[in-house]
XYZ file of C-alpha atoms in Angstrom:
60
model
C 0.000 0.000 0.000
C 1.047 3.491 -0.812
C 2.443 5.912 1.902
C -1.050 7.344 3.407
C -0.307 10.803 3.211
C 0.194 10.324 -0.381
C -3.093 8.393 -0.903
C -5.482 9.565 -3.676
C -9.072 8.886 -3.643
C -10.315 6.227 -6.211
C -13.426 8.486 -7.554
C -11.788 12.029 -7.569
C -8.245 12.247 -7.140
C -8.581 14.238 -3.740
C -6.528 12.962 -1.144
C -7.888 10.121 0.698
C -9.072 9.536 3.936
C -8.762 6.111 4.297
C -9.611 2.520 2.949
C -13.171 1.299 2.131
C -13.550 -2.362 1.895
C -17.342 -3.143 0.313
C -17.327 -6.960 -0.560
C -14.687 -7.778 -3.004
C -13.572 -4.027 -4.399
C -11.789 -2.009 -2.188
C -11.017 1.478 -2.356
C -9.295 4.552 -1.311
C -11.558 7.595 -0.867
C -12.337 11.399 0.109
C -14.500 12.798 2.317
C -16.979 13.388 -0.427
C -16.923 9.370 -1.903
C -16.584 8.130 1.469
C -19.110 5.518 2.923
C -20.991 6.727 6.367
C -19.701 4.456 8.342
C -16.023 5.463 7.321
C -16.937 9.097 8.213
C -17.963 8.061 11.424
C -15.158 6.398 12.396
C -12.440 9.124 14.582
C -8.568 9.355 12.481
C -6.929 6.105 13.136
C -9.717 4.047 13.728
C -11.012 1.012 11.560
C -14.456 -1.314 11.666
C -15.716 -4.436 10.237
C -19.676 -4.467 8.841
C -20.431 -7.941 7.866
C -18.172 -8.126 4.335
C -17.548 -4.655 4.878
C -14.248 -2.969 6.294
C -13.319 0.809 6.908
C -9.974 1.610 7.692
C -9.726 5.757 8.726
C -6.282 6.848 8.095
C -4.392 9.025 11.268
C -4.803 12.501 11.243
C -1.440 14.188 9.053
């Protein structure tokens, strides 16, 4: 995986802020693309949903 700070998201090219896991495709995304339950989560913090997984990267 790339360094995080460097991390674009998937949808827009804004940087990312953090991992989405839905099922099989996974995903780096901004605020804007991000799932609820990725915005939720506090910098640093991940979660599991059934076959879902957010990862929120640490604050920069």
């Amino acid at each position: 995986m790339a360094d995080e700070r460097e991390t674009k998201c998937a949808v827009c090219g804004a940087p990312a802020i953090g991992t989405q896991v839905m099922g099989c495709c996974a995903a780096e995304v901004c605020a804007v693309h991000a799932h609820p339950s990725l915005l939720a989560l506090a910098p640093g913090e991940s979660r599991a949903e059934g076959d879902c997984y957010f990862r929120r990267y640490p604050a920069r």
